[in-house]
PDB file of C-alpha atoms and ligand atoms in Angstrom:
ATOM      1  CA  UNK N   1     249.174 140.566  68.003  1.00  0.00           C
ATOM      2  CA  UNK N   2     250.985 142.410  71.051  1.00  0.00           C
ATOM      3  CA  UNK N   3     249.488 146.001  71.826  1.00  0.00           C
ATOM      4  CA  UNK N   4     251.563 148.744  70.938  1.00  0.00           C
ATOM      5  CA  UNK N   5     251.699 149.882  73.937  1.00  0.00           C
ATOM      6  CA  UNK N   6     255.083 151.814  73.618  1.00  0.00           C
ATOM      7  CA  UNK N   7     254.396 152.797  70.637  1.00  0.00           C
ATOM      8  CA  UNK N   8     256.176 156.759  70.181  1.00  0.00           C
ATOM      9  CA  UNK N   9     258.884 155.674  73.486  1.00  0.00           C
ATOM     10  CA  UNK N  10     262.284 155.238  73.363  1.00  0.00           C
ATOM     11  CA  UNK N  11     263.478 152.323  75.980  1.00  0.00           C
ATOM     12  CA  UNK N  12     266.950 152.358  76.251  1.00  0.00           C
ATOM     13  CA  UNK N  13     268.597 148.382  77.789  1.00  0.00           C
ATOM     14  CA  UNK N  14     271.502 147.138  78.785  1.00  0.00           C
ATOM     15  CA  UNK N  15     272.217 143.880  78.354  1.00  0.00           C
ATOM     16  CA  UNK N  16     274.664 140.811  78.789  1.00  0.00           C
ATOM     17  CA  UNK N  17     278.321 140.289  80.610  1.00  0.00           C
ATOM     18  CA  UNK N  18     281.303 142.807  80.398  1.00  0.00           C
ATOM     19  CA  UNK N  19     284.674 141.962  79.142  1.00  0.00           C
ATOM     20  CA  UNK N  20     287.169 143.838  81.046  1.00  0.00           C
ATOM     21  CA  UNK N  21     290.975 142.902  79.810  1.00  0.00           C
ATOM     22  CA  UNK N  22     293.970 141.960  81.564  1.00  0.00           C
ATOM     23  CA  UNK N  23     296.167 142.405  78.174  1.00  0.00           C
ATOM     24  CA  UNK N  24     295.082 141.811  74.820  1.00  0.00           C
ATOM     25  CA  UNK N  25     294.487 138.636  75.056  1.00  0.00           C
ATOM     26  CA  UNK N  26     293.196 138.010  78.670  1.00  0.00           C
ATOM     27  CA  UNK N  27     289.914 139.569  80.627  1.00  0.00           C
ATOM     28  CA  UNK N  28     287.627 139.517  83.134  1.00  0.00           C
ATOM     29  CA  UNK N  29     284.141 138.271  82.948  1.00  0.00           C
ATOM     30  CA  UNK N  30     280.815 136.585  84.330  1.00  0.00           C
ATOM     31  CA  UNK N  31     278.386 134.156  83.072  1.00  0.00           C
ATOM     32  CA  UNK N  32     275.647 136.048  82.359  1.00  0.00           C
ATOM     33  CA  UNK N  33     274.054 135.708  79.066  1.00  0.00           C
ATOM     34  CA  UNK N  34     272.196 138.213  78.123  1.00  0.00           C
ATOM     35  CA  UNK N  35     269.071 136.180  77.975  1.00  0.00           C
ATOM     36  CA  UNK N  36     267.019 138.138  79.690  1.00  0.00           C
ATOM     37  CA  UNK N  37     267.615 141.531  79.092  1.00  0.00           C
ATOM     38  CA  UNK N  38     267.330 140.388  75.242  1.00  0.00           C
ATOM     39  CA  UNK N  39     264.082 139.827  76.205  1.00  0.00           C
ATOM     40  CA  UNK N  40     263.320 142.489  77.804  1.00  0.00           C
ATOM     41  CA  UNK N  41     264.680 144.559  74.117  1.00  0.00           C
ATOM     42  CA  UNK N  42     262.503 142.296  71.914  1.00  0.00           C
ATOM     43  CA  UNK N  43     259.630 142.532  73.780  1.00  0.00           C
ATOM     44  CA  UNK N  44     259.571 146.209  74.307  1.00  0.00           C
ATOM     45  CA  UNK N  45     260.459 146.586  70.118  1.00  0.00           C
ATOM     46  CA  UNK N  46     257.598 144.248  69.723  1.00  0.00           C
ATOM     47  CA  UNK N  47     255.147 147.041  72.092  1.00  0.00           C
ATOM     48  CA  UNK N  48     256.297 149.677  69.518  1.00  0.00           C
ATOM     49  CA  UNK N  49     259.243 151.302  71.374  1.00  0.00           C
ATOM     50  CA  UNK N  50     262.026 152.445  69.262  1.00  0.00           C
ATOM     51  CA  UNK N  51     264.820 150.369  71.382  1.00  0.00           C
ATOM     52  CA  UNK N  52     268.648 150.745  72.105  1.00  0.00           C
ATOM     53  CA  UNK N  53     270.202 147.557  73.004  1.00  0.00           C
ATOM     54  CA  UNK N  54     273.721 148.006  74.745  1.00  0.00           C
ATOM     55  CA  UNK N  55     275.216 144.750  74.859  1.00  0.00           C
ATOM     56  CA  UNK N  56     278.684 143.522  76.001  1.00  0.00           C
ATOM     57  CA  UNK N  57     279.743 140.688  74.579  1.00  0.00           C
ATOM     58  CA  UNK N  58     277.261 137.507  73.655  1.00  0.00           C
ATOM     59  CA  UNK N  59     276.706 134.150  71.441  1.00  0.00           C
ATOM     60  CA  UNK N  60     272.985 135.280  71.357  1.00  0.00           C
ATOM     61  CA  UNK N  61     271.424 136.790  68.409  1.00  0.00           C
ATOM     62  CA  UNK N  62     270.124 140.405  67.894  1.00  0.00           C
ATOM     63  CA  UNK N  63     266.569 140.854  68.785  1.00  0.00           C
ATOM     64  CA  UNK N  64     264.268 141.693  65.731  1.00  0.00           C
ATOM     65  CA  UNK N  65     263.705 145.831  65.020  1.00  0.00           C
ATOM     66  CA  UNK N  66     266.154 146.310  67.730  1.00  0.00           C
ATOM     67  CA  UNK N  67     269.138 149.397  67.291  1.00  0.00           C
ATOM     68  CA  UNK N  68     272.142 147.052  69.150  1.00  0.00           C
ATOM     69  CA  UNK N  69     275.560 148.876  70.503  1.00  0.00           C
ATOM     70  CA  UNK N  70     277.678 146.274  71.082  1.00  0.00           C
ATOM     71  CA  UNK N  71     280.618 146.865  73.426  1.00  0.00           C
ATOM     72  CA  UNK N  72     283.208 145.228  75.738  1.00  0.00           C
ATOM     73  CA  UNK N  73     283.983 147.078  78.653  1.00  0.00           C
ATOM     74  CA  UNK N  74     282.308 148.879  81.611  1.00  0.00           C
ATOM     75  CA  UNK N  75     283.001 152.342  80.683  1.00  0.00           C
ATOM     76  CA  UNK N  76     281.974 151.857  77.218  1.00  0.00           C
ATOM     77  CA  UNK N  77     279.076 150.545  78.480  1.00  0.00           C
ATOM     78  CA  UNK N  78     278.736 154.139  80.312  1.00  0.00           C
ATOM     79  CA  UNK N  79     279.856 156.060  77.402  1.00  0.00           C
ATOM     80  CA  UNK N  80     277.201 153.809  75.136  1.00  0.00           C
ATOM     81  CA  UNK N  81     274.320 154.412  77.472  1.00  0.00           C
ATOM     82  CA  UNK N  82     274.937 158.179  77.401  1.00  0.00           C
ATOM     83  CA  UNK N  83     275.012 158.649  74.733  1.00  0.00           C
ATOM     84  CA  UNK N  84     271.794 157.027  73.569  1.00  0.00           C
ATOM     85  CA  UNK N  85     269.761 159.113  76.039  1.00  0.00           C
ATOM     86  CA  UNK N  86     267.339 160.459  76.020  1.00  0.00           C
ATOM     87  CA  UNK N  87     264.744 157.620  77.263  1.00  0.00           C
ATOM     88  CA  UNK N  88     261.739 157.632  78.424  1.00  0.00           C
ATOM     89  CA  UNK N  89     262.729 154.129  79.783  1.00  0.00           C
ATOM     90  CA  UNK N  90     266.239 152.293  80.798  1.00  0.00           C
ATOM     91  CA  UNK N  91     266.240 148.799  82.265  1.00  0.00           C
ATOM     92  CA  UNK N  92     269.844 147.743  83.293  1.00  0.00           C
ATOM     93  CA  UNK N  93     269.883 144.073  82.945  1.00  0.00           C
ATOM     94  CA  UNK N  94     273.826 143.717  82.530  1.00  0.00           C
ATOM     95  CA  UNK N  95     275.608 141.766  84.715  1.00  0.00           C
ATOM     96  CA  UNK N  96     278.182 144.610  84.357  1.00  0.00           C
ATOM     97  CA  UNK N  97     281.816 143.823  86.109  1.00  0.00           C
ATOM     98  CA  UNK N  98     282.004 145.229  88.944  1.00  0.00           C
ATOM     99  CA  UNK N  99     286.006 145.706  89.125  1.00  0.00           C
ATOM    100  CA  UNK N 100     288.412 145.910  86.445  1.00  0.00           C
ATOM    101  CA  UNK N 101     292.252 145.795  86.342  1.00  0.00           C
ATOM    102  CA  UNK N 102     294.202 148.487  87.165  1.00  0.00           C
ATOM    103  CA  UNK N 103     296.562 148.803  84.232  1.00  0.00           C
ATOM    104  CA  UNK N 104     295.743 147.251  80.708  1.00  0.00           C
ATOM    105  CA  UNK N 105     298.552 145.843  79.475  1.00  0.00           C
ATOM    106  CA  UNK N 106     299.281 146.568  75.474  1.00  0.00           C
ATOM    107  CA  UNK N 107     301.180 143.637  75.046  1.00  0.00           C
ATOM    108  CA  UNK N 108     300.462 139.473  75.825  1.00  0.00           C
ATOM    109  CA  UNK N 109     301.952 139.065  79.764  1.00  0.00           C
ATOM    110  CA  UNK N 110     304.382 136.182  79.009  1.00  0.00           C
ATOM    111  CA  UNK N 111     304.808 133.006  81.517  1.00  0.00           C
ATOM    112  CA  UNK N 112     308.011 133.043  82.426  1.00  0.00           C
ATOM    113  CA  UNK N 113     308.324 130.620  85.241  1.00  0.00           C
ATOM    114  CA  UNK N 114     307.369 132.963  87.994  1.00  0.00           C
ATOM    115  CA  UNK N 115     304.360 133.782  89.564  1.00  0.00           C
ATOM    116  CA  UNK N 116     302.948 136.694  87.806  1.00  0.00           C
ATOM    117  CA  UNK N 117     302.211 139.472  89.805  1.00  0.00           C
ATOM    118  CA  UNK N 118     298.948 140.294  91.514  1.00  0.00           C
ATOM    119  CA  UNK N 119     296.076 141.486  89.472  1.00  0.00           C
ATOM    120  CA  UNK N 120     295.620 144.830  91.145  1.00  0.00           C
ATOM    121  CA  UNK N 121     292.024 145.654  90.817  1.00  0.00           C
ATOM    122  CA  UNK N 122     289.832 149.022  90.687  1.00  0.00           C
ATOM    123  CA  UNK N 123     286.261 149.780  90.919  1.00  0.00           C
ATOM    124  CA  UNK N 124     284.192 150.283  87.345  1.00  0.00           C
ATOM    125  CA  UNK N 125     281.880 153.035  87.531  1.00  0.00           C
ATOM    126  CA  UNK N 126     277.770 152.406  88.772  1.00  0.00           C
ATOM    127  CA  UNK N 127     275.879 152.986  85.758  1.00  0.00           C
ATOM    128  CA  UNK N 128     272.684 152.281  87.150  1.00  0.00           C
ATOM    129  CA  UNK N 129     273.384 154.622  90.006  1.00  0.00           C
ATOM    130  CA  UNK N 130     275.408 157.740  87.744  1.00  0.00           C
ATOM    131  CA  UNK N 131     272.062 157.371  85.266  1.00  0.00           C
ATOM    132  CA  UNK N 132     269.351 157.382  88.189  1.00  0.00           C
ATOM    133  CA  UNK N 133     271.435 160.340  89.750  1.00  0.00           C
ATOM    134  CA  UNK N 134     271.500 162.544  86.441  1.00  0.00           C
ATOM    135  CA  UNK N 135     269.631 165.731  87.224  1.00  0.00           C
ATOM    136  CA  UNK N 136     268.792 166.327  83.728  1.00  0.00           C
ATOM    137  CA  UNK N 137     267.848 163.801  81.379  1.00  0.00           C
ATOM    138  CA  UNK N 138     266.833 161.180  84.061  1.00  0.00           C
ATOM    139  CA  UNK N 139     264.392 158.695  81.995  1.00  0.00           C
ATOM    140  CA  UNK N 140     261.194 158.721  83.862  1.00  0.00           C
ATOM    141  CA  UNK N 141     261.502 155.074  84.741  1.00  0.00           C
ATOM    142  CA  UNK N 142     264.638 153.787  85.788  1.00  0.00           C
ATOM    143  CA  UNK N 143     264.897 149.970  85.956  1.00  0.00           C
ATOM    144  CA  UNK N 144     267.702 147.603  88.037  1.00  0.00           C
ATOM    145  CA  UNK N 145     268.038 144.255  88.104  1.00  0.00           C
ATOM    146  CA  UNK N 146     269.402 142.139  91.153  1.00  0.00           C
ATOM    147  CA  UNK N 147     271.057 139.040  90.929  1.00  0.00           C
ATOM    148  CA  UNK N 148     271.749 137.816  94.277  1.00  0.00           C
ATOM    149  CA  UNK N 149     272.873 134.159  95.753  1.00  0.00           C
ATOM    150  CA  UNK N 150     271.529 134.898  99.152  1.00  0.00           C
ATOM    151  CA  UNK N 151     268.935 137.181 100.992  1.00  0.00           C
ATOM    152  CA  UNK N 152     267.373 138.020  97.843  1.00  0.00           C
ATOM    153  CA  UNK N 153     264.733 140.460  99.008  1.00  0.00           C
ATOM    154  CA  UNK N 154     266.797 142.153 101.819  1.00  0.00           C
ATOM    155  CA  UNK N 155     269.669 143.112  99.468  1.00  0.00           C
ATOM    156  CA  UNK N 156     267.382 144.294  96.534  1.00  0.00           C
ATOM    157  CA  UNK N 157     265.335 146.461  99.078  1.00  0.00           C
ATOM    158  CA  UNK N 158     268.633 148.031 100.232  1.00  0.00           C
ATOM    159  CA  UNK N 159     269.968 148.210  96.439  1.00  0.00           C
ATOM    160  CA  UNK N 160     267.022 150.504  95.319  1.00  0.00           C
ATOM    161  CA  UNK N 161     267.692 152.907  98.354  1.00  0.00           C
ATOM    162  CA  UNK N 162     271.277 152.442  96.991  1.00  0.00           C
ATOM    163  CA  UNK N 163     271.089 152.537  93.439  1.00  0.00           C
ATOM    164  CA  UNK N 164     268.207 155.572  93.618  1.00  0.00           C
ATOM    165  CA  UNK N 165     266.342 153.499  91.004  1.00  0.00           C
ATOM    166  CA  UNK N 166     262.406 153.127  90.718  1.00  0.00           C
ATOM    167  CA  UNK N 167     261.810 149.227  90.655  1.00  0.00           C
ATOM    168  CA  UNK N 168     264.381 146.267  90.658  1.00  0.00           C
ATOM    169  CA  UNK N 169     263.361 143.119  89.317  1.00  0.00           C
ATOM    170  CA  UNK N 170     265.399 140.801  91.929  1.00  0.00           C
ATOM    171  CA  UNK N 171     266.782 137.147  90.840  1.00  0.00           C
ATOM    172  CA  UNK N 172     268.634 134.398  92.682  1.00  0.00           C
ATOM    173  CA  UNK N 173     271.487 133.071  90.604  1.00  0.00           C
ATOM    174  CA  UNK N 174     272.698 131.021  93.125  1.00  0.00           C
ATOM    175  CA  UNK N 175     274.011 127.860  91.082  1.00  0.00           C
ATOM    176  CA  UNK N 176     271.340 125.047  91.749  1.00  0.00           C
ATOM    177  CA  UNK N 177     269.069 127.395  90.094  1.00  0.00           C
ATOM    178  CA  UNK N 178     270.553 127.906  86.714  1.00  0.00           C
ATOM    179  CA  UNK N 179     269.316 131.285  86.157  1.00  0.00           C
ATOM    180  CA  UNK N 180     272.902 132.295  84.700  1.00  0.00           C
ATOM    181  CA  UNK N 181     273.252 131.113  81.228  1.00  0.00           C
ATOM    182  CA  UNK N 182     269.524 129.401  81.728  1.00  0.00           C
ATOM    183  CA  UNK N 183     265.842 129.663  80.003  1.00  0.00           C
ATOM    184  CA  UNK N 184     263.823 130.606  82.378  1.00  0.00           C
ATOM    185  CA  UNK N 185     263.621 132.532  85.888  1.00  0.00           C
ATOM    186  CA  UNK N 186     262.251 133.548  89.133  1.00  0.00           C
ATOM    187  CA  UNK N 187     261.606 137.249  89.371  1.00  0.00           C
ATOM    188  CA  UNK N 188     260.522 139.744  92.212  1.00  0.00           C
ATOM    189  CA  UNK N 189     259.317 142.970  91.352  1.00  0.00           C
ATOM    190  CA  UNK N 190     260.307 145.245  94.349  1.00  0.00           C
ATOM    191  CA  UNK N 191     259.235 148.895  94.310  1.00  0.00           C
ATOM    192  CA  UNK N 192     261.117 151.578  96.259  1.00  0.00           C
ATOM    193  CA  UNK N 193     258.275 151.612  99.539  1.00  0.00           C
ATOM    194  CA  UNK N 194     259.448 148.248  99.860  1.00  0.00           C
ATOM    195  CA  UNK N 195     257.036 146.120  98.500  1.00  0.00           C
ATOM    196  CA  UNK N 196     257.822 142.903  96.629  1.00  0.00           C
ATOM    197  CA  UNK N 197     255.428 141.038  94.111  1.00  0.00           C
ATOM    198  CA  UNK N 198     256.690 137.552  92.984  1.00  0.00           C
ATOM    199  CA  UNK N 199     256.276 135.811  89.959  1.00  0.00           C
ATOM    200  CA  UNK N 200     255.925 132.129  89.133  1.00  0.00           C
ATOM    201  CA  UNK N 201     259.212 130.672  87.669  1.00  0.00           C
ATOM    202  CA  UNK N 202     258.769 131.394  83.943  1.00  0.00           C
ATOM    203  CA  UNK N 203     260.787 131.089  80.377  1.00  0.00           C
ATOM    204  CA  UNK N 204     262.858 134.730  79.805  1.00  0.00           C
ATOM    205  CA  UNK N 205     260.520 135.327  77.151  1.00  0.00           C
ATOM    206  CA  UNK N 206     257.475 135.559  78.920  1.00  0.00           C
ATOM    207  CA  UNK N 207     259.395 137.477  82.112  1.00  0.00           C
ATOM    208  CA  UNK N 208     260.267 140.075  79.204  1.00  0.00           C
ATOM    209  CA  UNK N 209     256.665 140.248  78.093  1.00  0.00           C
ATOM    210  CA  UNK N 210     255.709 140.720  81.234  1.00  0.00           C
ATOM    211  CA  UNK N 211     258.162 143.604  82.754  1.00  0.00           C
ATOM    212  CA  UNK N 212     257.344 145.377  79.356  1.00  0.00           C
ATOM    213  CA  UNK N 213     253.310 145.200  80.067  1.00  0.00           C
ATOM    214  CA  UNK N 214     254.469 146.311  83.594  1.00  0.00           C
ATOM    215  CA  UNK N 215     256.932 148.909  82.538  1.00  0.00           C
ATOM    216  CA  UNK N 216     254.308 150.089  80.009  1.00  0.00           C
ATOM    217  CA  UNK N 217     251.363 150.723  82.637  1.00  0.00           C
ATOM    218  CA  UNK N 218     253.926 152.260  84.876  1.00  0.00           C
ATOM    219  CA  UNK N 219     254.858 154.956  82.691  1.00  0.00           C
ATOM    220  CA  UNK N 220     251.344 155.634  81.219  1.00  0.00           C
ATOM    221  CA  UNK N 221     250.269 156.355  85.029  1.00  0.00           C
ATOM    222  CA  UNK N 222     253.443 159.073  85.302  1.00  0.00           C
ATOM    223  CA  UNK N 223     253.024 160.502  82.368  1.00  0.00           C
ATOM    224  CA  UNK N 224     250.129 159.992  80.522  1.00  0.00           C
TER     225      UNK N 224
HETATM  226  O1  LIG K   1     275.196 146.204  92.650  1.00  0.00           O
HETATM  227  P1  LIG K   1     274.744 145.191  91.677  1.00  0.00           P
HETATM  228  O2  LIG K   1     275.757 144.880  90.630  1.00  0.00           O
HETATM  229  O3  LIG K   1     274.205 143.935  92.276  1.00  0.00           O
HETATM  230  O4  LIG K   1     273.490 145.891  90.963  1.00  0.00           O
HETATM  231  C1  LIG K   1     272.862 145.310  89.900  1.00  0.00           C
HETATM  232  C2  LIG K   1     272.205 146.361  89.050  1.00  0.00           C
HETATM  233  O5  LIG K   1     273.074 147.454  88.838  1.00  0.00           O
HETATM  234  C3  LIG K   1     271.863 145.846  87.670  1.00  0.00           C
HETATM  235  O6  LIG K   1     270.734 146.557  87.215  1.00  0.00           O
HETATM  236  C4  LIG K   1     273.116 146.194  86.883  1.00  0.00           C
HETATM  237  O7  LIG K   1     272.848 146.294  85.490  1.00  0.00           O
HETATM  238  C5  LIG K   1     273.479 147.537  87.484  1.00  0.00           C
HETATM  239  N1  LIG K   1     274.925 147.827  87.483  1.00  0.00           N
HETATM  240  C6  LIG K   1     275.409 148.821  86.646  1.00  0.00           C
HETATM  241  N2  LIG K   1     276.735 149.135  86.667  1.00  0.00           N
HETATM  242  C7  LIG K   1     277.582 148.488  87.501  1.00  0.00           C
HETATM  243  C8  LIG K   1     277.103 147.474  88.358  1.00  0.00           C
HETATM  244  C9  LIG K   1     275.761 147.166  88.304  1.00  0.00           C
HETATM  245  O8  LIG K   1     274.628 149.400  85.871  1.00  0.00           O
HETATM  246  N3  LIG K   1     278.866 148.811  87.508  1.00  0.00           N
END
């Protein structure tokens, strides 16, 4: 039996890969999962939080007593996050894209026996960073995660100064670990004076546990 430790919270997460398309058929993606920020949902539903899953698009199933918004692109990502607030918690475990195409196109880009043209490309919006700036309706705790291949620590340290986020939980998803798409990870908690506590490599399930304890004792010191 799990304490109900979030018992009367709403914890709003963000979950999984975006689709961004190239025409109706075609898009842009990543390999991310949405293992663990499924976790992260179930486990904080199973502490008693009333929880908004925004997922883009996955094979996984729904967490249990989980409300899931289930979207494709960046910006609906945005638009889906904003419109679930408030929170008194938001982790954004996404592996949202970080550029999209320029133009949509309405209709399937036909091979033609030229080179198709280059795939202009434009930045999606931050929605880590446009949530953790809001001046009203910031939820008290504001989670990021990190996925880096390289320099781990240094480039989470410099993404919470960044991002203007409370904690990230950092990962390396560099290839030879199989984080991406994988059961079971690596995390580092890093807090915004720069401190860093590591964890032993552990399934998603139990890093989800875990954060949500974390995340629960966090808030309970803020706000009582
Ligand atoms: O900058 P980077 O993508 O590495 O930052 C990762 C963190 O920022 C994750 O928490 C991710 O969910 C969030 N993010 C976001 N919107 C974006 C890009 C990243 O919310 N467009």
């Amino acid at each position: 039996e799990v304490p109900k430790k979030l018992a009367g919270r709403h914890v709003l997460v963000t979950s999984g890969p975006t689709h961004e398309a190239i025409d109706p058929v075609r898009y842009l993606a990543n390999r991310s999962s949405g293992r663990q920020g499924h976790a992260v949902a179930a486990a904080a539903a199973a502490a008693g939080a009333r929880v908004t899953l925004v997922s883009g698009p996955v094979t996984i199933p729904d967490p249990a007593g989980v409300a899931v918004v289930r979207v494709e692109s960046a910006r609906a990502m945005l638009a889906a996050v904003e419109a679930a607030l408030p929170a008194d918690l938001a982790v954004f475990a996404a592996a949202v894209g970080d550029w999209r195409p320029a133009e949509t196109r309405d209709a399937k880009i036909k091979k033609d026996g030229h080179a198709p043209a280059p795939l202009a490309l434009v930045e999606n919006p931050d929605i880590l960073a446009t949530i953790s700036a809001r001046a009203e309706g910031r939820p008290p705790l504001v989670v990021g995660f990190a996925a880096e291949t390289d320099a781990v620590l240094d480039n989470a340290r410099k993404k919470i100064a960044r991002k203007g986020c409370d904690l990230i939980v950092a990962n390396d998803v560099s290839a030879e670990g199989g984080v991406m798409g994988g059961s079971e990870n690596t995390v580092h908690l890093v807090a915004r004076d720069g401190s860093v506590e590591t964890w032993p490599k552990l399934d998603k399930e139990e890093v989800g546990r875990r954060l949500v304890a974390r995340f629960a004792a966090l808030l309970e010191a803020r706000r009582g």
